[in-house]
Coordinates of C-alpha atoms in Angstrom, one line a residue:
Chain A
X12 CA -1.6 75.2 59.1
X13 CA 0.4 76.6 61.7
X14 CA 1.7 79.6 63.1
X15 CA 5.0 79.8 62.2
X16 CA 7.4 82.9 63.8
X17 CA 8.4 85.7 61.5
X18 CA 11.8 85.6 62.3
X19 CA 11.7 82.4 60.2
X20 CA 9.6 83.0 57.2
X21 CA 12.4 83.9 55.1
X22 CA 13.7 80.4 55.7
X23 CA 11.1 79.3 53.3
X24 CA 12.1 81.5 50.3
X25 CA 15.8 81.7 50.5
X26 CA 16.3 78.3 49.3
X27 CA 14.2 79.7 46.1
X28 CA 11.6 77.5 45.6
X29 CA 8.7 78.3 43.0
X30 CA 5.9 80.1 44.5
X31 CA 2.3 81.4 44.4
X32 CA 1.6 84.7 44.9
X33 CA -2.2 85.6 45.8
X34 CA -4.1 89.1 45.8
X35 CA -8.0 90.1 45.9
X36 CA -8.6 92.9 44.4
X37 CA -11.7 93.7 45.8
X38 CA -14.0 91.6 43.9
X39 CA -12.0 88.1 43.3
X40 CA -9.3 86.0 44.4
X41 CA -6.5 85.5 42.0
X42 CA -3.0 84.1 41.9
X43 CA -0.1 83.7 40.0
X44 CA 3.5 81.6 39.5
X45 CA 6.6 83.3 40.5
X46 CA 9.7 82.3 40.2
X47 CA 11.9 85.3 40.3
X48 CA 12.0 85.8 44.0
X49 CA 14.4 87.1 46.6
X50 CA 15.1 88.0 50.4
X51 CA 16.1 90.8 51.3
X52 CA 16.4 91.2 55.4
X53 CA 15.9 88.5 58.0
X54 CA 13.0 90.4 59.5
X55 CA 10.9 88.7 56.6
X56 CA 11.3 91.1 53.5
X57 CA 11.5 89.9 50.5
X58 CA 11.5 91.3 46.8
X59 CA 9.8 89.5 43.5
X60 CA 9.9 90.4 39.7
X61 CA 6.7 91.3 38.4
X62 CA 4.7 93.8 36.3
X63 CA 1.9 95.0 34.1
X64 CA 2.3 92.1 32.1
X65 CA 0.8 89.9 35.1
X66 CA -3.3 90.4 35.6
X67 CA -2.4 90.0 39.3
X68 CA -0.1 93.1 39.4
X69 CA -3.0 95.4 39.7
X70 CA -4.3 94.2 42.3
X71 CA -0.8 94.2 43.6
X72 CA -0.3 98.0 43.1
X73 CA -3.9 99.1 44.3
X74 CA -4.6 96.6 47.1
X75 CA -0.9 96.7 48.1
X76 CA -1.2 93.5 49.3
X77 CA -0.5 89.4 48.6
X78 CA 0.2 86.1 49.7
X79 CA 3.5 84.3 49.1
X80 CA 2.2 80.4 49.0
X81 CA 5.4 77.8 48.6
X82 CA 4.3 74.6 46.9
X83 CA 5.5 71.2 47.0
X84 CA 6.9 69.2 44.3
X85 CA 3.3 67.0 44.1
X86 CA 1.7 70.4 43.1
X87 CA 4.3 71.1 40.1
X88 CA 1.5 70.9 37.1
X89 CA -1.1 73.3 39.4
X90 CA 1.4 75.2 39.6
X91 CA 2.7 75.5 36.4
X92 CA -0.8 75.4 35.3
X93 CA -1.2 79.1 37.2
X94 CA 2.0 80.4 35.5
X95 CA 0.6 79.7 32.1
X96 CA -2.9 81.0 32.0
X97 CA -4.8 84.8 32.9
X98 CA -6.5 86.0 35.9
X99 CA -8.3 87.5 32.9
X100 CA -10.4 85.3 31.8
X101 CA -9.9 82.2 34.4
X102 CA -10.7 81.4 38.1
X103 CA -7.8 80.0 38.8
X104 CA -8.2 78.7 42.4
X105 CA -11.5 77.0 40.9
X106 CA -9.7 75.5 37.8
X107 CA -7.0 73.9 39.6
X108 CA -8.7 72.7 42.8
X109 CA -6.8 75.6 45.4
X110 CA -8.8 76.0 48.5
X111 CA -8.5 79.7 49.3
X112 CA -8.3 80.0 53.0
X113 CA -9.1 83.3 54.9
X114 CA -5.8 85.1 56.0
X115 CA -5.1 87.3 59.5
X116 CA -4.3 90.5 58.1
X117 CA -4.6 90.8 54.3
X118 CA -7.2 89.9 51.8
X119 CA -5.4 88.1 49.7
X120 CA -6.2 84.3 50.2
X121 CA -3.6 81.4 52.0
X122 CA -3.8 78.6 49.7
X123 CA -4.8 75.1 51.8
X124 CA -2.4 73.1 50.0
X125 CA 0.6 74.9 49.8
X126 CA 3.5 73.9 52.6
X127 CA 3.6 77.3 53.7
X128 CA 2.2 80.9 53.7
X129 CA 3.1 84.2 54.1
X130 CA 1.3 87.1 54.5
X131 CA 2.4 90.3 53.0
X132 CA 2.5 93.9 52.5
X133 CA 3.4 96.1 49.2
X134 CA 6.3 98.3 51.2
X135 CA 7.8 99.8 47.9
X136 CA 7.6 99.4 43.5
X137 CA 10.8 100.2 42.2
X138 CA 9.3 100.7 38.6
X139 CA 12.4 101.0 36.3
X140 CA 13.1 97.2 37.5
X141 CA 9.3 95.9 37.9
X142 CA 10.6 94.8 41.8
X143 CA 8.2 94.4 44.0
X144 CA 9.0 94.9 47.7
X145 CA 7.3 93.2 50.8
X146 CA 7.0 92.7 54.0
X147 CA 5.9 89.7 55.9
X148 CA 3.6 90.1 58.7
X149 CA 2.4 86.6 59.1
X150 CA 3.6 83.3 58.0
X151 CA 2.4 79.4 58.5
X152 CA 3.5 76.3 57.5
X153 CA 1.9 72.9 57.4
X154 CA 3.8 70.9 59.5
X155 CA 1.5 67.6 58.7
X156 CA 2.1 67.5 55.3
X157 CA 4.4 64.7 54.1
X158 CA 5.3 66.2 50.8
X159 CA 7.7 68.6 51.6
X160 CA 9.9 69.2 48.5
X161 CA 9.4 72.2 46.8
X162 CA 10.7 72.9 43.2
X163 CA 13.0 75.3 41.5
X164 CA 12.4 76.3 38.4
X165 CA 15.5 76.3 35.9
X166 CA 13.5 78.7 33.4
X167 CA 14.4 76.2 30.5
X168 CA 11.0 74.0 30.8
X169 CA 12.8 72.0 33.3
X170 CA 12.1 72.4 37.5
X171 CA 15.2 70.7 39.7
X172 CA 13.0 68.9 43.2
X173 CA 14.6 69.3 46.4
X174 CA 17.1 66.8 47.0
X175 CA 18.9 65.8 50.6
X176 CA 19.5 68.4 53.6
X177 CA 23.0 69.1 54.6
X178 CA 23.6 70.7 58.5
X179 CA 26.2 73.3 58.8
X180 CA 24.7 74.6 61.6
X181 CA 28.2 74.6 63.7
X182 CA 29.6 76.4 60.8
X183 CA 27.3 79.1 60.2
X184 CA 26.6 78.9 64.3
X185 CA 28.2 83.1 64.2
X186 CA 26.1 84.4 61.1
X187 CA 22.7 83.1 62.0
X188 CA 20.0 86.0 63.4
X189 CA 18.7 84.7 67.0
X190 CA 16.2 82.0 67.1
X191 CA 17.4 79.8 64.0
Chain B
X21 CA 35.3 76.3 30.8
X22 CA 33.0 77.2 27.9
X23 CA 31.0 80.0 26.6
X24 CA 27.4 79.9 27.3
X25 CA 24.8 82.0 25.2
X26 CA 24.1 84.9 27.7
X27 CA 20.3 84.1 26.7
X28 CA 21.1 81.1 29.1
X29 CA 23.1 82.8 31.6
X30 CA 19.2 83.4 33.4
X31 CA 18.9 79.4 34.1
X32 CA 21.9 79.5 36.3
X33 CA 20.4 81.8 38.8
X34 CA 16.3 80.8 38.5
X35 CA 16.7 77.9 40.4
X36 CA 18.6 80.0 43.7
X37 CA 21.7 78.4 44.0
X38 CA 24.3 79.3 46.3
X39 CA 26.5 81.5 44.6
X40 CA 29.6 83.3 45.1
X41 CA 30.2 87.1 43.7
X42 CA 34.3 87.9 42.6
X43 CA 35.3 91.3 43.2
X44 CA 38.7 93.2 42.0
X45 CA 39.5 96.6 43.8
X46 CA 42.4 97.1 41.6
X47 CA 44.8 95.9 44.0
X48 CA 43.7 92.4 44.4
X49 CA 40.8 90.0 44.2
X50 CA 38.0 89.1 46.8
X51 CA 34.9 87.0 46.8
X52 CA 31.8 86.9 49.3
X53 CA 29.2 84.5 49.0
X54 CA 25.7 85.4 48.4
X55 CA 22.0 83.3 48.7
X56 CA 20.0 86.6 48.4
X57 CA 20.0 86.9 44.8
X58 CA 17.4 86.8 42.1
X59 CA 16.7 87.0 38.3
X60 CA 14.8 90.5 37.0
X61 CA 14.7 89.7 33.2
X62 CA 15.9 86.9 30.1
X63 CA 18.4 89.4 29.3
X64 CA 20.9 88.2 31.7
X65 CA 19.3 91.1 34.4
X66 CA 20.2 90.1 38.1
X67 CA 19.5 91.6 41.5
X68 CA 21.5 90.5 44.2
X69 CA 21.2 92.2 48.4
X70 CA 24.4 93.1 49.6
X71 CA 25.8 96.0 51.2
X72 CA 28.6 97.9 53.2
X73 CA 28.4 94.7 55.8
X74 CA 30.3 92.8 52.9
X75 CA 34.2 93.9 52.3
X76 CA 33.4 93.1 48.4
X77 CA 30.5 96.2 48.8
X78 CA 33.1 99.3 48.6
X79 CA 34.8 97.2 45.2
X80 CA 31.4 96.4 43.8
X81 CA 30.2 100.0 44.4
X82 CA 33.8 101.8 42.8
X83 CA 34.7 99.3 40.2
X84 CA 31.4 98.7 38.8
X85 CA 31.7 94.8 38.2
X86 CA 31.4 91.7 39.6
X87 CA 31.7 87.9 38.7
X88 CA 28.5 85.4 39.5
X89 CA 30.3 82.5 40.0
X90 CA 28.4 79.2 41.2
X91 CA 29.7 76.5 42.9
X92 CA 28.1 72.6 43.6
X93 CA 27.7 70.7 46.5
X94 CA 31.8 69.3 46.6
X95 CA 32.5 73.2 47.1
X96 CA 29.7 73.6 49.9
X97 CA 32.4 74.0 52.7
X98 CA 34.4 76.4 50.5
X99 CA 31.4 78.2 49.8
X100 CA 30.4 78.5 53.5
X101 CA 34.1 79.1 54.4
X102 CA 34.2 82.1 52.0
X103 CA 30.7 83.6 53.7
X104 CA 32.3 83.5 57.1
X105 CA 35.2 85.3 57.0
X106 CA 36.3 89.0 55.5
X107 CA 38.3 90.0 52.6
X108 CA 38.9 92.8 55.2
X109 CA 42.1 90.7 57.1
X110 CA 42.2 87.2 54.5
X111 CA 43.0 86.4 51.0
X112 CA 40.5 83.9 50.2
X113 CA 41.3 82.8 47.0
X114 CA 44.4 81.7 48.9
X115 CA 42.9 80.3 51.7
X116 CA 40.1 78.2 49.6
X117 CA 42.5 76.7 47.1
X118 CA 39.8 79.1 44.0
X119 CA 42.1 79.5 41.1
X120 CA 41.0 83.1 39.8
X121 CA 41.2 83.0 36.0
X122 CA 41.3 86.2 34.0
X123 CA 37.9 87.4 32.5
X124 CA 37.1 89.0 29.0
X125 CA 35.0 92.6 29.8
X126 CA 35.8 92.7 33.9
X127 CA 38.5 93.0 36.3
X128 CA 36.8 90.5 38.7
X129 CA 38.3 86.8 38.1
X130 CA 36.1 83.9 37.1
X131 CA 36.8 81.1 39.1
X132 CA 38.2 77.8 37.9
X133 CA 36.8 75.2 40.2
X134 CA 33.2 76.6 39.8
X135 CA 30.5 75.2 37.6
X136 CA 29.6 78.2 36.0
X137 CA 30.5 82.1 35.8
X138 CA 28.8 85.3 34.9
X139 CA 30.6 88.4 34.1
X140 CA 28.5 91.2 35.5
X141 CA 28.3 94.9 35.4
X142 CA 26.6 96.7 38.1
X143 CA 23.9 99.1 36.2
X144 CA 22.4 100.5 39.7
X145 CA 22.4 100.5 43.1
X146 CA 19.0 100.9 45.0
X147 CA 20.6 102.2 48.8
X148 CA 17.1 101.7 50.9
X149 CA 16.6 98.5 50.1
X150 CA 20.2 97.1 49.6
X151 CA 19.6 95.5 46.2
X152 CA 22.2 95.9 43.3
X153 CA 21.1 95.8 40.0
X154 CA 23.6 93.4 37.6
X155 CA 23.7 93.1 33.8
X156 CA 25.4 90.0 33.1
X157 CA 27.8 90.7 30.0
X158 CA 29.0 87.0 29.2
X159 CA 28.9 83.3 30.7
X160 CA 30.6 80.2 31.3
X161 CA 29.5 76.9 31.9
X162 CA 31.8 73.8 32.7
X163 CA 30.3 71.0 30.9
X164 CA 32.9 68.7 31.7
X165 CA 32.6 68.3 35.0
X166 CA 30.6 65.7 36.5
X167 CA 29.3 67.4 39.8
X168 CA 26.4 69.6 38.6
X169 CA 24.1 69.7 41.6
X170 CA 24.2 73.1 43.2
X171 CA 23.4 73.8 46.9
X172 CA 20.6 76.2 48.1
X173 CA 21.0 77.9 51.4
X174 CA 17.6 77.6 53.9
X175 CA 19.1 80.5 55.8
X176 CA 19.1 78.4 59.3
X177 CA 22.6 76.8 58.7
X178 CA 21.3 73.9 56.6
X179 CA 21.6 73.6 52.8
X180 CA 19.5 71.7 50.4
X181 CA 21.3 69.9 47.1
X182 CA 19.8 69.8 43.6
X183 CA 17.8 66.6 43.6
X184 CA 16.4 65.1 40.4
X185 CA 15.4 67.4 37.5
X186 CA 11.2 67.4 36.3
X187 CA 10.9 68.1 32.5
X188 CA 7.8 70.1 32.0
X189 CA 9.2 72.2 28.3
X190 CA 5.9 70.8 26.6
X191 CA 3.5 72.9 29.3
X192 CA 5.7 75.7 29.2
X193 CA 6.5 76.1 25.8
X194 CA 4.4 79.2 25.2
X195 CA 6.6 80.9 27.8
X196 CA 9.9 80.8 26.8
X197 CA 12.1 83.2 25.1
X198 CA 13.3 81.8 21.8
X199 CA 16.3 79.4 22.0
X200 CA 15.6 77.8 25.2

């Protein structure tokens, strides 16, 4: 897994692809499906939909800290496996075979499998609509991977996979932040 | 264009399509385009970033409404053609060829040539972190047309299309709200 520059993370979770989001809250590693992500700056902020009713979301709140893990279409029933059992009463990375790698700046684990990672920071918990805000502060992506479809999840039961690319780079050449 | 149970009205946004957002000031109708978006609850509960850099900001902030409308991947020039340029100095609805078509509880138009609509009101606005908080109020879905594939912005001036759809309801049955 490489570096990749934090000017570019958000490029992995605009599209809105299904994610993992890890935390360790001291004692144990834990993580859990999200689907109802967004960004919210270029400079790698982003916001998710969470709360009490997620075991992670202590963690969360006290350790102020996760990872945002993007998944590829080949790891749909692990990760659908996450979003339907408990930190609770499971080990989750050991049920489903996720290798939790060590991360720079957080304690929250990468995942090994995932495409990419991002490490984060709490910045801000707008209770009243269970939003959590974060900031990236270090993101990698696994260049070597040939599976790199990731999956949107419709809410119904049903995930659409990643289909063809189109380039409107020449179009959007004015609106793009430096570096893209 | 029919109605679509607002319990649905979620699984339009889930998947993070590109979408466009209809505005009426009271004098006449704009629309900006919008990847930063994000679902916050079954109840039809949206967030979506935007602020004073988007001419629709100062409609959406007075009027207190907004149209979701989202388009598929025939529209994906119209789309990006609507993102880079201002209601400021252009009537887009005139420039794109969008038939605005009146909507039941908002003064923001639907739009005809979309796949689907959400009538929105705006229940808050969090200022530090850009996010607006939409209720959506009623939905429209065109089942008759045959493009359905929506487009989902990386953010680097590519887009991906809606590949093929992954049924996993059995899994994830636990986890739906009723009707779905």
């Amino acid at each position: 897994m490489k570096t990749l520059p934090l000017g570019r993370a958000f490029t992995l979770i605009e599209p809105g692809p299904l994610v993992l989001v890890t935390t360790n809250d001291g004692r144990k590693d834990n993580v859990m499906t999200i689907s109802w992500t967004m960004v919210t700056g270029f400079s790698a902020s982003f916001a998710i939909t969470t709360g009490p009713w997620n075991h992670s979301y202590a963690a969360l709140q006290e350790t102020r800290e996760c990872v945002i893990a993007v998944p590829t279409v080949d790891m749909i029933d692990i990760a659908i496996g996450v979003g339907t059992c408990s930190g609770r009463d499971t080990d989750k990375f050991d049920k489903f075979g996720l290798t939790p790698v060590k991360a720079r700046h957080v304690r929250a684990p990468l995942i090994s499998q995932c495409l990419a990672n991002i490490e984060c920071r709490v910045v801000d918990i707008i209770d009243r609509h269970s939003i959590v805000m974060l900031e990236g502060i270090a993101a990698y992506f696994d260049s070597s991977r040939k599976e790199k479809r990731t999956i949107h999840a419709v809410g119904d039961g049903t995930f659409i996979v990643d289909g063809r690319r189109l380039d409107r780079k020449d179009m959007m050449r004015d609106k793009l932040p430096g570096g893209l």
